mmCIF file of C-alpha atoms and ligand atoms in Angstrom:
data_model
loop_
_atom_site.group_PDB
_atom_site.id
_atom_site.type_symbol
_atom_site.label_atom_id
_atom_site.label_comp_id
_atom_site.label_asym_id
_atom_site.label_seq_id
_atom_site.Cartn_x
_atom_site.Cartn_y
_atom_site.Cartn_z
ATOM 1 C CA MET A 23 -14.630 -9.052 10.637
ATOM 2 C CA PRO A 24 -17.692 -7.423 9.026
ATOM 3 C CA ALA A 25 -18.212 -5.441 12.239
ATOM 4 C CA ASP A 26 -14.731 -3.903 11.825
ATOM 5 C CA ALA A 27 -15.560 -2.887 8.257
ATOM 6 C CA LEU A 28 -18.741 -1.230 9.481
ATOM 7 C CA ALA A 29 -16.832 0.556 12.242
ATOM 8 C CA ALA A 30 -14.307 1.774 9.639
ATOM 9 C CA ALA A 31 -17.103 3.159 7.430
ATOM 10 C CA ARG A 32 -18.622 4.884 10.465
ATOM 11 C CA ARG A 33 -15.253 6.404 11.330
ATOM 12 C CA LEU A 34 -14.726 7.715 7.779
ATOM 13 C CA HIS A 35 -18.231 9.140 7.406
ATOM 14 C CA PRO A 36 -17.585 12.659 8.807
ATOM 15 C CA ALA A 37 -14.432 13.243 6.705
ATOM 16 C CA ILE A 38 -16.070 12.042 3.478
ATOM 17 C CA ARG A 39 -19.125 14.202 4.175
ATOM 18 C CA ALA A 40 -16.947 17.222 4.931
ATOM 19 C CA ARG A 41 -15.147 16.903 1.575
ATOM 20 C CA ALA A 42 -18.289 16.334 -0.512
ATOM 21 C CA ALA A 43 -18.999 20.022 -1.216
ATOM 22 C CA ALA A 44 -15.507 20.651 -2.622
ATOM 23 C CA ILE A 45 -15.687 17.492 -4.750
ATOM 24 C CA ASP A 46 -18.987 18.693 -6.225
ATOM 25 C CA ALA A 47 -17.817 22.264 -6.793
ATOM 26 C CA ALA A 48 -14.659 21.142 -8.606
ATOM 27 C CA ALA A 49 -16.318 18.126 -10.299
ATOM 28 C CA ALA A 50 -13.176 16.342 -9.116
ATOM 29 C CA TYR A 51 -12.630 12.619 -8.556
ATOM 30 C CA PRO A 52 -12.565 12.040 -4.771
ATOM 31 C CA ASP A 53 -8.934 10.914 -4.471
ATOM 32 C CA ALA A 54 -8.701 11.565 -0.724
ATOM 33 C CA ASP A 55 -11.907 9.645 0.000
ATOM 34 C CA ILE A 56 -10.812 6.651 -2.065
ATOM 35 C CA ALA A 57 -7.419 6.747 -0.327
ATOM 36 C CA ASP A 58 -9.227 6.705 3.024
ATOM 37 C CA LEU A 59 -11.371 3.729 1.965
ATOM 38 C CA ALA A 60 -8.213 1.913 0.863
ATOM 39 C CA ALA A 61 -6.301 2.732 4.059
ATOM 40 C CA ALA A 62 -9.246 1.631 6.216
ATOM 41 C CA GLY A 63 -9.252 -1.750 4.456
ATOM 42 C CA LEU A 64 -12.643 -1.236 2.836
ATOM 43 C CA LEU A 65 -11.399 -1.857 -0.718
ATOM 44 C CA GLY A 66 -9.645 -5.051 0.391
ATOM 45 C CA ALA A 67 -12.570 -6.217 2.548
ATOM 46 C CA CYS A 68 -14.334 -7.353 -0.642
ATOM 47 C CA LEU A 69 -11.607 -9.902 -1.386
ATOM 48 C CA PRO A 70 -11.872 -13.480 -0.113
ATOM 49 C CA ALA A 71 -9.873 -14.518 2.966
ATOM 50 C CA ASP A 72 -7.068 -16.029 0.798
ATOM 51 C CA PHE A 73 -6.321 -12.476 -0.335
ATOM 52 C CA GLY A 74 -6.610 -10.908 3.108
ATOM 53 C CA GLY A 75 -10.230 -9.806 2.778
ATOM 54 C CA ILE A 76 -13.457 -10.845 4.475
ATOM 55 C CA ALA A 77 -15.473 -11.577 1.302
ATOM 56 C CA LEU A 78 -17.651 -8.557 1.982
ATOM 57 C CA GLY A 79 -20.343 -8.551 -0.664
ATOM 58 C CA HIS A 80 -20.141 -12.249 -1.487
ATOM 59 C CA GLY A 81 -23.494 -13.210 0.027
ATOM 60 C CA GLY A 82 -24.419 -14.690 3.384
ATOM 61 C CA PRO A 83 -25.032 -12.943 6.704
ATOM 62 C CA ALA A 84 -22.344 -10.267 6.098
ATOM 63 C CA SER A 85 -24.637 -8.814 3.427
ATOM 64 C CA ALA A 86 -26.667 -6.974 6.067
ATOM 65 C CA VAL A 87 -23.429 -5.297 7.134
ATOM 66 C CA LEU A 88 -22.532 -4.444 3.548
ATOM 67 C CA CYS A 89 -25.974 -2.899 3.170
ATOM 68 C CA GLU A 90 -25.273 -0.651 6.177
ATOM 69 C CA ILE A 91 -21.804 0.236 4.920
ATOM 70 C CA LEU A 92 -23.083 1.216 1.490
ATOM 71 C CA THR A 93 -25.796 3.359 3.047
ATOM 72 C CA MET A 94 -23.364 4.996 5.429
ATOM 73 C CA ILE A 95 -20.897 5.886 2.686
ATOM 74 C CA GLY A 96 -23.784 7.034 0.451
ATOM 75 C CA ALA A 97 -25.083 9.277 3.238
ATOM 76 C CA ALA A 98 -21.659 10.909 3.465
ATOM 77 C CA SER A 99 -21.324 11.261 -0.330
ATOM 78 C CA LEU A 100 -23.377 9.582 -3.056
ATOM 79 C CA THR A 101 -20.393 10.099 -5.358
ATOM 80 C CA VAL A 102 -18.088 8.029 -3.147
ATOM 81 C CA GLY A 103 -20.865 5.503 -2.506
ATOM 82 C CA ARG A 104 -21.358 5.020 -6.258
ATOM 83 C CA LEU A 105 -17.645 4.380 -6.761
ATOM 84 C CA TYR A 106 -17.449 1.974 -3.824
ATOM 85 C CA GLU A 107 -20.506 0.034 -5.010
ATOM 86 C CA GLY A 108 -18.959 -0.446 -8.452
ATOM 87 C CA HIS A 109 -15.809 -1.787 -6.821
ATOM 88 C CA VAL A 110 -17.746 -4.240 -4.648
ATOM 89 C CA ASN A 111 -19.651 -5.446 -7.724
ATOM 90 C CA ALA A 112 -16.494 -5.966 -9.793
ATOM 91 C CA VAL A 113 -14.712 -7.955 -7.074
ATOM 92 C CA ARG A 114 -17.758 -10.130 -6.517
ATOM 93 C CA LEU A 115 -18.159 -10.907 -10.227
ATOM 94 C CA VAL A 116 -14.504 -11.920 -10.474
ATOM 95 C CA ALA A 117 -14.660 -13.998 -7.274
ATOM 96 C CA THR A 118 -17.791 -15.752 -8.553
ATOM 97 C CA TYR A 119 -16.821 -16.453 -12.149
ATOM 98 C CA ALA A 120 -13.013 -16.415 -12.302
ATOM 99 C CA PRO A 121 -11.335 -16.587 -8.872
ATOM 100 C CA ASP A 122 -7.997 -17.249 -10.611
ATOM 101 C CA ALA A 123 -8.135 -13.656 -11.886
ATOM 102 C CA LEU A 124 -8.471 -12.185 -8.374
ATOM 103 C CA PRO A 125 -4.717 -11.409 -8.120
ATOM 104 C CA LEU A 126 -5.266 -8.787 -10.845
ATOM 105 C CA LEU A 127 -7.733 -6.938 -8.602
ATOM 106 C CA ALA A 128 -5.762 -7.634 -5.429
ATOM 107 C CA ALA A 129 -2.775 -5.865 -7.033
ATOM 108 C CA GLU A 130 -4.942 -2.839 -7.835
ATOM 109 C CA ILE A 131 -6.316 -2.744 -4.302
ATOM 110 C CA ALA A 132 -2.786 -2.972 -2.905
ATOM 111 C CA ALA A 133 -1.952 0.110 -4.995
ATOM 112 C CA GLY A 134 -4.973 1.923 -3.521
ATOM 113 C CA ARG A 135 -7.073 1.765 -6.699
ATOM 114 C CA PRO A 136 -10.653 0.486 -6.823
ATOM 115 C CA SER A 137 -12.199 -1.387 -9.729
ATOM 116 C CA GLY A 138 -15.629 -0.823 -11.233
ATOM 117 C CA VAL A 139 -18.099 -2.325 -13.701
ATOM 118 C CA TRP A 140 -18.425 -0.639 -17.083
ATOM 119 C CA ASN A 141 -21.300 -2.135 -19.040
ATOM 120 C CA ALA A 142 -23.285 0.787 -20.521
ATOM 121 C CA GLU A 143 -22.749 1.474 -24.192
ATOM 122 C CA ARG A 144 -24.241 3.122 -27.231
ATOM 123 C CA ALA A 145 -24.950 1.594 -30.660
ATOM 124 C CA ASN A 146 -22.358 -1.118 -31.312
ATOM 125 C CA GLY A 147 -20.458 -0.471 -28.107
ATOM 126 C CA LEU A 148 -17.520 -2.675 -27.248
ATOM 127 C CA SER A 149 -16.683 -5.876 -29.134
ATOM 128 C CA ALA A 150 -13.808 -8.365 -29.033
ATOM 129 C CA VAL A 151 -12.266 -10.668 -31.607
ATOM 130 C CA ARG A 152 -10.271 -13.786 -30.839
ATOM 131 C CA ILE A 153 -6.504 -13.605 -31.290
ATOM 132 C CA ASP A 154 -3.755 -15.962 -30.191
ATOM 133 C CA GLY A 155 -3.904 -16.191 -26.361
ATOM 134 C CA GLY A 156 -6.610 -13.591 -25.824
ATOM 135 C CA TRP A 157 -8.991 -11.025 -27.257
ATOM 136 C CA GLN A 158 -8.549 -7.763 -29.118
ATOM 137 C CA LEU A 159 -11.002 -5.015 -28.221
ATOM 138 C CA SER A 160 -12.678 -2.472 -30.429
ATOM 139 C CA GLY A 161 -15.160 0.262 -29.528
ATOM 140 C CA SER A 162 -16.092 2.149 -26.382
ATOM 141 C CA LYS A 163 -18.201 2.234 -23.234
ATOM 142 C CA ILE A 164 -20.204 5.189 -21.935
ATOM 143 C CA HIS A 165 -21.025 6.261 -18.366
ATOM 144 C CA CYS A 166 -17.853 4.680 -16.934
ATOM 145 C CA SER A 167 -17.575 5.877 -13.323
ATOM 146 C CA GLY A 168 -14.030 6.314 -12.130
ATOM 147 C CA SER A 169 -12.705 6.574 -15.683
ATOM 148 C CA GLY A 170 -9.192 7.957 -15.714
ATOM 149 C CA ALA A 171 -8.654 6.676 -12.158
ATOM 150 C CA ILE A 172 -9.635 3.007 -12.379
ATOM 151 C CA ARG A 173 -7.013 0.936 -14.177
ATOM 152 C CA ARG A 174 -8.610 -2.553 -14.067
ATOM 153 C CA PRO A 175 -12.335 -2.173 -14.676
ATOM 154 C CA LEU A 176 -14.569 -5.125 -15.375
ATOM 155 C CA VAL A 177 -16.048 -4.559 -18.838
ATOM 156 C CA THR A 178 -18.479 -6.495 -20.990
ATOM 157 C CA ALA A 179 -17.602 -7.094 -24.644
ATOM 158 C CA ARG A 180 -19.675 -8.548 -27.458
ATOM 159 C CA ILE A 181 -18.016 -11.577 -29.059
ATOM 160 C CA GLY A 182 -20.918 -13.053 -31.037
ATOM 161 C CA ASP A 183 -24.501 -14.031 -30.327
ATOM 162 C CA ASP A 184 -23.930 -15.778 -26.981
ATOM 163 C CA GLY A 185 -24.122 -12.761 -24.731
ATOM 164 C CA PRO A 186 -21.270 -10.504 -23.657
ATOM 165 C CA LEU A 187 -18.017 -11.753 -22.166
ATOM 166 C CA MET A 188 -16.573 -10.108 -19.041
ATOM 167 C CA MET A 189 -12.926 -9.036 -19.048
ATOM 168 C CA LEU A 190 -10.458 -7.116 -16.916
ATOM 169 C CA PRO A 191 -8.479 -5.012 -19.410
ATOM 170 C CA GLU A 192 -5.657 -2.794 -18.230
ATOM 171 C CA VAL A 193 -6.746 0.706 -19.236
ATOM 172 C CA ALA A 194 -4.511 3.768 -19.381
ATOM 173 C CA ALA A 195 -5.977 7.007 -18.044
ATOM 174 C CA GLU A 196 -5.519 8.681 -21.449
ATOM 175 C CA ARG A 197 -8.291 6.512 -22.902
ATOM 176 C CA ALA A 198 -10.938 8.268 -20.779
ATOM 177 C CA ASP A 199 -12.888 11.225 -22.153
ATOM 178 C CA LEU A 200 -14.247 13.129 -19.179
ATOM 179 C CA SER A 201 -15.373 16.130 -21.216
ATOM 180 C CA VAL A 202 -18.709 14.339 -21.729
ATOM 181 C CA TRP A 203 -19.510 14.298 -17.982
ATOM 182 C CA ARG A 204 -21.141 17.659 -17.340
ATOM 183 C CA ALA A 205 -23.965 16.299 -15.200
ATOM 184 C CA ALA A 206 -26.121 18.220 -12.724
ATOM 185 C CA GLY A 207 -25.199 15.804 -9.938
ATOM 186 C CA MET A 208 -22.668 13.086 -9.096
ATOM 187 C CA ARG A 209 -20.132 15.446 -10.637
ATOM 188 C CA GLY A 210 -17.106 13.874 -8.959
ATOM 189 C CA THR A 211 -17.781 10.323 -10.172
ATOM 190 C CA ALA A 212 -15.649 10.855 -13.301
ATOM 191 C CA THR A 213 -18.320 9.107 -15.352
ATOM 192 C CA GLY A 214 -16.695 9.368 -18.765
ATOM 193 C CA THR A 215 -16.510 7.572 -22.102
ATOM 194 C CA VAL A 216 -13.642 5.126 -22.554
ATOM 195 C CA ASP A 217 -12.276 3.952 -25.901
ATOM 196 C CA PHE A 218 -10.759 0.465 -25.793
ATOM 197 C CA THR A 219 -9.894 0.136 -29.464
ATOM 198 C CA GLY A 220 -6.708 -1.867 -30.003
ATOM 199 C CA LEU A 221 -6.351 -3.113 -26.428
ATOM 200 C CA VAL A 222 -5.460 -6.788 -26.032
ATOM 201 C CA VAL A 223 -6.856 -8.796 -23.105
ATOM 202 C CA PRO A 224 -5.041 -12.062 -22.315
ATOM 203 C CA ASP A 225 -7.098 -15.157 -21.520
ATOM 204 C CA ALA A 226 -6.010 -14.888 -17.867
ATOM 205 C CA ALA A 227 -8.041 -11.659 -17.614
ATOM 206 C CA VAL A 228 -11.259 -13.136 -19.039
ATOM 207 C CA ILE A 229 -14.033 -13.584 -16.480
ATOM 208 C CA GLY A 230 -16.389 -16.546 -16.861
ATOM 209 C CA VAL A 231 -18.142 -17.497 -20.074
ATOM 210 C CA PRO A 232 -20.298 -15.452 -22.457
ATOM 211 C CA GLY A 233 -23.588 -14.454 -20.828
ATOM 212 C CA ASP A 234 -22.378 -14.780 -17.208
ATOM 213 C CA TYR A 235 -22.722 -11.035 -16.651
ATOM 214 C CA TYR A 236 -26.504 -11.149 -16.995
ATOM 215 C CA ARG A 237 -26.878 -14.450 -15.146
ATOM 216 C CA SER A 238 -29.674 -14.543 -12.589
ATOM 217 C CA PRO A 239 -29.819 -13.626 -9.763
ATOM 218 C CA PHE A 240 -26.492 -11.757 -9.601
ATOM 219 C CA PHE A 241 -27.300 -9.151 -12.258
ATOM 220 C CA SER A 242 -30.875 -8.076 -11.477
ATOM 221 C CA GLY A 243 -30.737 -9.231 -7.860
ATOM 222 C CA GLY A 244 -27.456 -7.407 -7.255
ATOM 223 C CA ALA A 245 -29.159 -4.088 -7.941
ATOM 224 C CA TRP A 246 -30.043 -3.951 -4.229
ATOM 225 C CA ARG A 247 -26.543 -2.568 -3.620
ATOM 226 C CA VAL A 248 -27.294 0.521 -5.720
ATOM 227 C CA LEU A 249 -30.479 1.015 -3.695
ATOM 228 C CA ALA A 250 -28.484 0.753 -0.470
ATOM 229 C CA VAL A 251 -26.212 3.598 -1.617
ATOM 230 C CA GLN A 252 -29.181 5.686 -2.796
ATOM 231 C CA LEU A 253 -30.821 5.133 0.591
ATOM 232 C CA GLY A 254 -27.845 6.917 2.136
ATOM 233 C CA GLY A 255 -28.673 9.925 -0.044
ATOM 234 C CA LEU A 256 -32.235 9.780 1.176
ATOM 235 C CA ASP A 257 -30.993 9.631 4.798
ATOM 236 C CA ALA A 258 -29.011 12.805 4.149
ATOM 237 C CA VAL A 259 -32.014 14.552 2.543
ATOM 238 C CA MET A 260 -34.235 13.742 5.523
ATOM 239 C CA ALA A 261 -31.633 14.918 8.036
ATOM 240 C CA LEU A 262 -31.170 18.248 6.230
ATOM 241 C CA HIS A 263 -34.926 18.650 5.719
ATOM 242 C CA ALA A 264 -35.660 18.235 9.437
ATOM 243 C CA GLU A 265 -32.682 20.417 10.429
ATOM 244 C CA LYS A 266 -33.883 23.277 8.222
ATOM 245 C CA LEU A 267 -37.444 23.117 9.492
ATOM 246 C CA ASN A 268 -36.161 23.165 13.061
ATOM 247 C CA LEU A 269 -33.927 26.152 12.326
ATOM 248 C CA ARG A 270 -36.890 27.989 10.839
ATOM 249 C CA GLY A 271 -38.739 27.420 14.134
ATOM 250 C CA GLY A 272 -42.484 27.180 14.599
ATOM 251 C CA THR A 273 -43.479 25.090 11.599
ATOM 252 C CA ASP A 274 -47.197 25.000 10.910
ATOM 253 C CA ALA A 275 -49.355 22.053 9.906
ATOM 254 C CA VAL A 276 -48.634 22.178 6.162
ATOM 255 C CA PRO A 277 -44.834 21.693 6.316
ATOM 256 C CA ARG A 278 -45.280 19.194 9.135
ATOM 257 C CA ALA A 279 -47.628 17.154 6.930
ATOM 258 C CA ARG A 280 -45.107 17.297 4.077
ATOM 259 C CA LEU A 281 -42.313 16.232 6.432
ATOM 260 C CA ALA A 282 -44.435 13.292 7.572
ATOM 261 C CA ARG A 283 -45.057 12.305 3.927
ATOM 262 C CA ALA A 284 -41.331 12.479 3.252
ATOM 263 C CA GLY A 285 -40.588 10.520 6.425
ATOM 264 C CA ALA A 286 -43.056 7.768 5.548
ATOM 265 C CA ALA A 287 -41.562 7.443 2.065
ATOM 266 C CA HIS A 288 -38.057 7.335 3.552
ATOM 267 C CA GLU A 289 -39.004 4.664 6.075
ATOM 268 C CA ALA A 290 -40.754 2.527 3.434
ATOM 269 C CA ALA A 291 -37.657 2.881 1.234
ATOM 270 C CA ARG A 292 -35.413 1.792 4.116
ATOM 271 C CA LEU A 293 -37.506 -1.296 4.792
ATOM 272 C CA ILE A 294 -37.742 -2.391 1.166
ATOM 273 C CA VAL A 295 -33.993 -1.974 0.628
ATOM 274 C CA ARG A 296 -33.204 -4.021 3.722
ATOM 275 C CA GLU A 297 -35.644 -6.740 2.622
ATOM 276 C CA ALA A 298 -34.295 -6.748 -0.940
ATOM 277 C CA ALA A 299 -30.740 -7.163 0.382
ATOM 278 C CA ALA A 300 -31.760 -10.020 2.672
ATOM 279 C CA ARG A 301 -33.698 -11.874 -0.030
ATOM 280 C CA ALA A 302 -31.057 -11.340 -2.706
ATOM 281 C CA GLU A 303 -28.246 -12.724 -0.568
ATOM 282 C CA ARG A 304 -30.112 -15.762 0.777
ATOM 283 C CA ASP A 305 -30.016 -18.885 -1.360
ATOM 284 C CA GLY A 306 -33.315 -18.944 -3.126
ATOM 285 C CA ASN A 307 -35.220 -19.103 -6.362
ATOM 286 C CA PRO A 308 -33.307 -16.748 -8.719
ATOM 287 C CA ALA A 309 -36.509 -15.647 -10.482
ATOM 288 C CA ALA A 310 -38.083 -14.739 -7.151
ATOM 289 C CA ILE A 311 -34.981 -12.775 -6.119
ATOM 290 C CA ASP A 312 -34.903 -10.879 -9.416
ATOM 291 C CA ALA A 313 -38.610 -10.080 -9.207
ATOM 292 C CA TYR A 314 -38.367 -8.833 -5.607
ATOM 293 C CA VAL A 315 -35.338 -6.631 -6.299
ATOM 294 C CA ASP A 316 -37.093 -5.350 -9.422
ATOM 295 C CA LEU A 317 -40.103 -4.491 -7.258
ATOM 296 C CA ALA A 318 -37.789 -2.725 -4.830
ATOM 297 C CA ARG A 319 -36.092 -0.721 -7.615
ATOM 298 C CA GLY A 320 -39.359 0.647 -8.983
ATOM 299 C CA GLY A 321 -40.785 1.201 -5.527
ATOM 300 C CA PHE A 322 -37.642 2.897 -4.273
ATOM 301 C CA GLU A 323 -37.599 5.340 -7.171
ATOM 302 C CA GLU A 324 -41.184 6.420 -6.452
ATOM 303 C CA LEU A 325 -40.557 6.717 -2.708
ATOM 304 C CA ALA A 326 -37.383 8.721 -3.252
ATOM 305 C CA LEU A 327 -39.134 11.082 -5.667
ATOM 306 C CA THR A 328 -41.942 11.578 -3.111
ATOM 307 C CA CYS A 329 -39.366 12.422 -0.466
ATOM 308 C CA ILE A 330 -37.497 14.806 -2.787
ATOM 309 C CA GLU A 331 -40.682 16.600 -3.863
ATOM 310 C CA ALA A 332 -41.863 17.112 -0.267
ATOM 311 C CA THR A 333 -38.419 18.407 0.702
ATOM 312 C CA ARG A 334 -38.173 20.847 -2.193
ATOM 313 C CA ARG A 335 -41.671 22.196 -1.474
ATOM 314 C CA ASN A 336 -40.959 22.638 2.223
ATOM 315 C CA ILE A 337 -37.569 24.293 1.832
ATOM 316 C CA GLY A 338 -38.369 26.152 -1.373
ATOM 317 C CA LEU A 339 -35.887 27.942 -3.578
ATOM 318 C CA GLY A 340 -33.131 27.473 -0.991
ATOM 319 C CA SER A 341 -33.039 23.784 -1.891
ATOM 320 C CA PHE A 342 -31.808 24.741 -5.385
ATOM 321 C CA ILE A 343 -29.051 27.140 -4.357
ATOM 322 C CA ALA A 344 -25.381 26.267 -3.773
ATOM 323 C CA PRO A 345 -23.489 25.980 -1.485
ATOM 324 C CA ASP A 346 -26.401 24.747 0.610
ATOM 325 C CA PRO A 347 -25.669 21.031 1.147
ATOM 326 C CA LEU A 348 -29.313 20.234 0.416
ATOM 327 C CA ASP A 349 -28.879 21.537 -3.140
ATOM 328 C CA ARG A 350 -25.954 19.163 -3.725
ATOM 329 C CA VAL A 351 -27.474 16.139 -2.033
ATOM 330 C CA LEU A 352 -30.726 16.536 -3.996
ATOM 331 C CA ARG A 353 -28.881 17.018 -7.302
ATOM 332 C CA ASP A 354 -26.767 13.949 -6.622
ATOM 333 C CA LEU A 355 -29.753 11.817 -5.683
ATOM 334 C CA GLU A 356 -31.880 12.961 -8.623
ATOM 335 C CA THR A 357 -29.021 12.137 -10.987
ATOM 336 C CA TYR A 358 -28.176 8.804 -9.391
ATOM 337 C CA LEU A 359 -31.832 7.737 -9.444
ATOM 338 C CA ARG A 360 -31.537 7.485 -13.246
ATOM 339 C CA GLN A 361 -30.801 3.789 -13.531
ATOM 340 C CA PRO A 362 -31.144 1.408 -16.486
ATOM 341 C CA PHE A 363 -34.253 -0.582 -17.416
ATOM 342 C CA LEU A 364 -36.472 0.698 -14.592
ATOM 343 C CA ASP A 365 -39.612 0.239 -16.690
ATOM 344 C CA ALA A 366 -38.558 -3.307 -17.553
ATOM 345 C CA SER A 367 -37.907 -3.952 -13.833
ATOM 346 C CA ARG A 368 -41.407 -2.842 -12.910
ATOM 347 C CA ASP A 369 -42.768 -5.026 -15.694
ATOM 348 C CA ASN A 370 -40.902 -8.079 -14.395
ATOM 349 C CA ALA A 371 -42.182 -7.451 -10.863
ATOM 350 C CA ALA A 372 -45.718 -7.191 -12.262
ATOM 351 C CA ALA A 373 -45.296 -10.493 -14.127
ATOM 352 C CA TRP A 374 -44.370 -12.169 -10.823
ATOM 353 C CA LEU A 375 -47.368 -10.634 -9.074
ATOM 354 C CA LEU A 376 -49.694 -11.802 -11.837
ATOM 355 C CA ASP A 377 -48.448 -15.369 -11.363
ATOM 356 C CA HIS A 378 -48.471 -15.314 -7.542
ATOM 357 C CA GLU A 379 -51.849 -13.989 -6.425
ATOM 358 C CA GLY A 380 -50.561 -10.426 -6.428
ATOM 359 C CA ARG A 381 -48.013 -10.770 -3.636
ATOM 360 C CA PHE A 382 -44.473 -11.710 -2.634
ATOM 361 C CA GLN A 383 -44.305 -14.250 0.158
HETATM 362 C C1 FAD B 428 -23.807 8.698 -11.586
HETATM 363 C C2 FAD B 428 -23.901 7.554 -12.521
HETATM 364 C C3 FAD B 428 -22.832 6.697 -12.658
HETATM 365 C C4 FAD B 428 -22.882 5.638 -13.549
HETATM 366 N N1 FAD B 428 -21.819 4.799 -13.642
HETATM 367 C C5 FAD B 428 -21.883 3.728 -14.465
HETATM 368 C C6 FAD B 428 -20.804 2.798 -14.547
HETATM 369 O O1 FAD B 428 -19.782 2.924 -13.880
HETATM 370 N N2 FAD B 428 -20.932 1.762 -15.393
HETATM 371 C C7 FAD B 428 -22.045 1.571 -16.186
HETATM 372 O O2 FAD B 428 -22.103 0.600 -16.921
HETATM 373 N N3 FAD B 428 -23.056 2.439 -16.132
HETATM 374 C C8 FAD B 428 -23.014 3.500 -15.290
HETATM 375 N N4 FAD B 428 -24.049 4.375 -15.247
HETATM 376 C C9 FAD B 428 -25.097 4.270 -16.261
HETATM 377 C C10 FAD B 428 -26.232 3.386 -15.843
HETATM 378 O O3 FAD B 428 -25.810 2.059 -15.772
HETATM 379 C C11 FAD B 428 -27.335 3.523 -16.879
HETATM 380 O O4 FAD B 428 -26.867 3.250 -18.151
HETATM 381 C C12 FAD B 428 -27.928 4.869 -16.897
HETATM 382 O O5 FAD B 428 -28.084 5.342 -15.600
HETATM 383 C C13 FAD B 428 -29.251 4.763 -17.624
HETATM 384 O O6 FAD B 428 -30.087 5.802 -17.248
HETATM 385 P P1 FAD B 428 -31.288 6.241 -18.156
HETATM 386 O O7 FAD B 428 -32.200 7.054 -17.302
HETATM 387 O O8 FAD B 428 -30.777 6.848 -19.405
HETATM 388 O O9 FAD B 428 -32.031 4.849 -18.416
HETATM 389 P P2 FAD B 428 -32.493 4.089 -19.701
HETATM 390 O O10 FAD B 428 -32.726 2.669 -19.310
HETATM 391 O O11 FAD B 428 -31.604 4.325 -20.865
HETATM 392 O O12 FAD B 428 -33.896 4.703 -19.974
HETATM 393 C C14 FAD B 428 -34.211 6.078 -20.161
HETATM 394 C C15 FAD B 428 -35.624 6.165 -20.673
HETATM 395 O O13 FAD B 428 -35.644 5.738 -22.029
HETATM 396 C C16 FAD B 428 -36.531 4.668 -22.175
HETATM 397 N N5 FAD B 428 -35.940 3.767 -23.157
HETATM 398 C C17 FAD B 428 -34.743 3.157 -23.060
HETATM 399 N N6 FAD B 428 -34.527 2.416 -24.165
HETATM 400 C C18 FAD B 428 -35.617 2.571 -24.942
HETATM 401 C C19 FAD B 428 -36.003 2.074 -26.209
HETATM 402 N N7 FAD B 428 -35.203 1.253 -26.904
HETATM 403 N N8 FAD B 428 -37.195 2.435 -26.706
HETATM 404 C C20 FAD B 428 -38.018 3.251 -26.019
HETATM 405 N N9 FAD B 428 -37.708 3.773 -24.815
HETATM 406 C C21 FAD B 428 -36.530 3.434 -24.292
HETATM 407 C C22 FAD B 428 -36.685 4.043 -20.816
HETATM 408 O O14 FAD B 428 -37.903 3.330 -20.675
HETATM 409 C C23 FAD B 428 -36.609 5.264 -19.919
HETATM 410 O O15 FAD B 428 -37.866 5.878 -19.825
HETATM 411 C C24 FAD B 428 -24.047 5.435 -14.344
HETATM 412 C C25 FAD B 428 -25.146 6.272 -14.185
HETATM 413 C C26 FAD B 428 -25.090 7.323 -13.279
HETATM 414 C C27 FAD B 428 -26.283 8.210 -13.125
#
């Protein structure tokens, strides 16, 4: 039941939050947190009922619950939230475009390993050529979260001019280069570069047809899940902000005004994420879904930056100094806010507004 999954996330929240500082300090992949998610059934919850899951993340009314789960895990640790969101995305793409390949992910989940989606690349990136019974890969992906730990990621590979083809290669940990991930935040996400050159992917591990990855509304519209995780980070920032002002005692009008500005931005962010999730997971016009989620992405970034700025001003230098949890949570959120094509998203939302009397209804 979705309610059980939510209860499990709620139960895990304190332990994941308690481990977040050590994960950040060591820039270590959160093995214990992922093991907890697996043991609580949250990795398997994304699978359809035939595989013992509850199809969490596959649309419909349970999406509101997924939104809460992602936010709750993100509030405990944006690093763990990022990894969980990638897993949810991978399972949904496979369930949507190639359900026959689900046993590959079910086997990973049974072994306690999540999946993830590795699409980002530089220059020529990853390509595949046809061989007997499958595809041979050549090239690499960048910014692969969970690299070295995830064995069956969903990757996109160029095969010609028809758009990329999704695949589930089996990737050995040695192919990951984590030396490139020396980020200010999200340090435990193991977001490395992975070289796939020479790997062979059998036809049974090919997902859908070329171009499916970017198909509307699952690609742009699905970005609401990232916002839901980021919202958890914003929840954590607001809680720490208020706690610190209270501890200081006797705040005057200036910090109170800044707190109110941060609180208004946080609340607006919460509402737009919830609305984006609801619209994206209802059957509807794909272009309208994409445009609304694009609006939410751009809006969320601005609201989050407003909240961060007000918090840093109110708390001052202390908000930049470890091991204060506010330092880590802000670094993580600022890093995770860097998402692809944000300017293009705003532009697409504007195009919709221009064609619809300046509003979404
Ligand atoms: C913690 C973390 C984990 C991640 N994990 C994954 C993962 O598992 N899988 C994955 O696929 N990706 C992952 N990513 C990468 C993510 O998908 C994006 O690729 C990345 O966040 C892009 O951020 P960016 O700010 O560089 O955005 P970009 O879209 O690259 O834009 C940066 C800036 O450059 C500008 N710009 C971009 N292209 C051009 C151009 N051609 N000409 C002019 N201006 C341009 C943009 O307008 C923007 O101002 C992760 C990112 C983070 C932060």
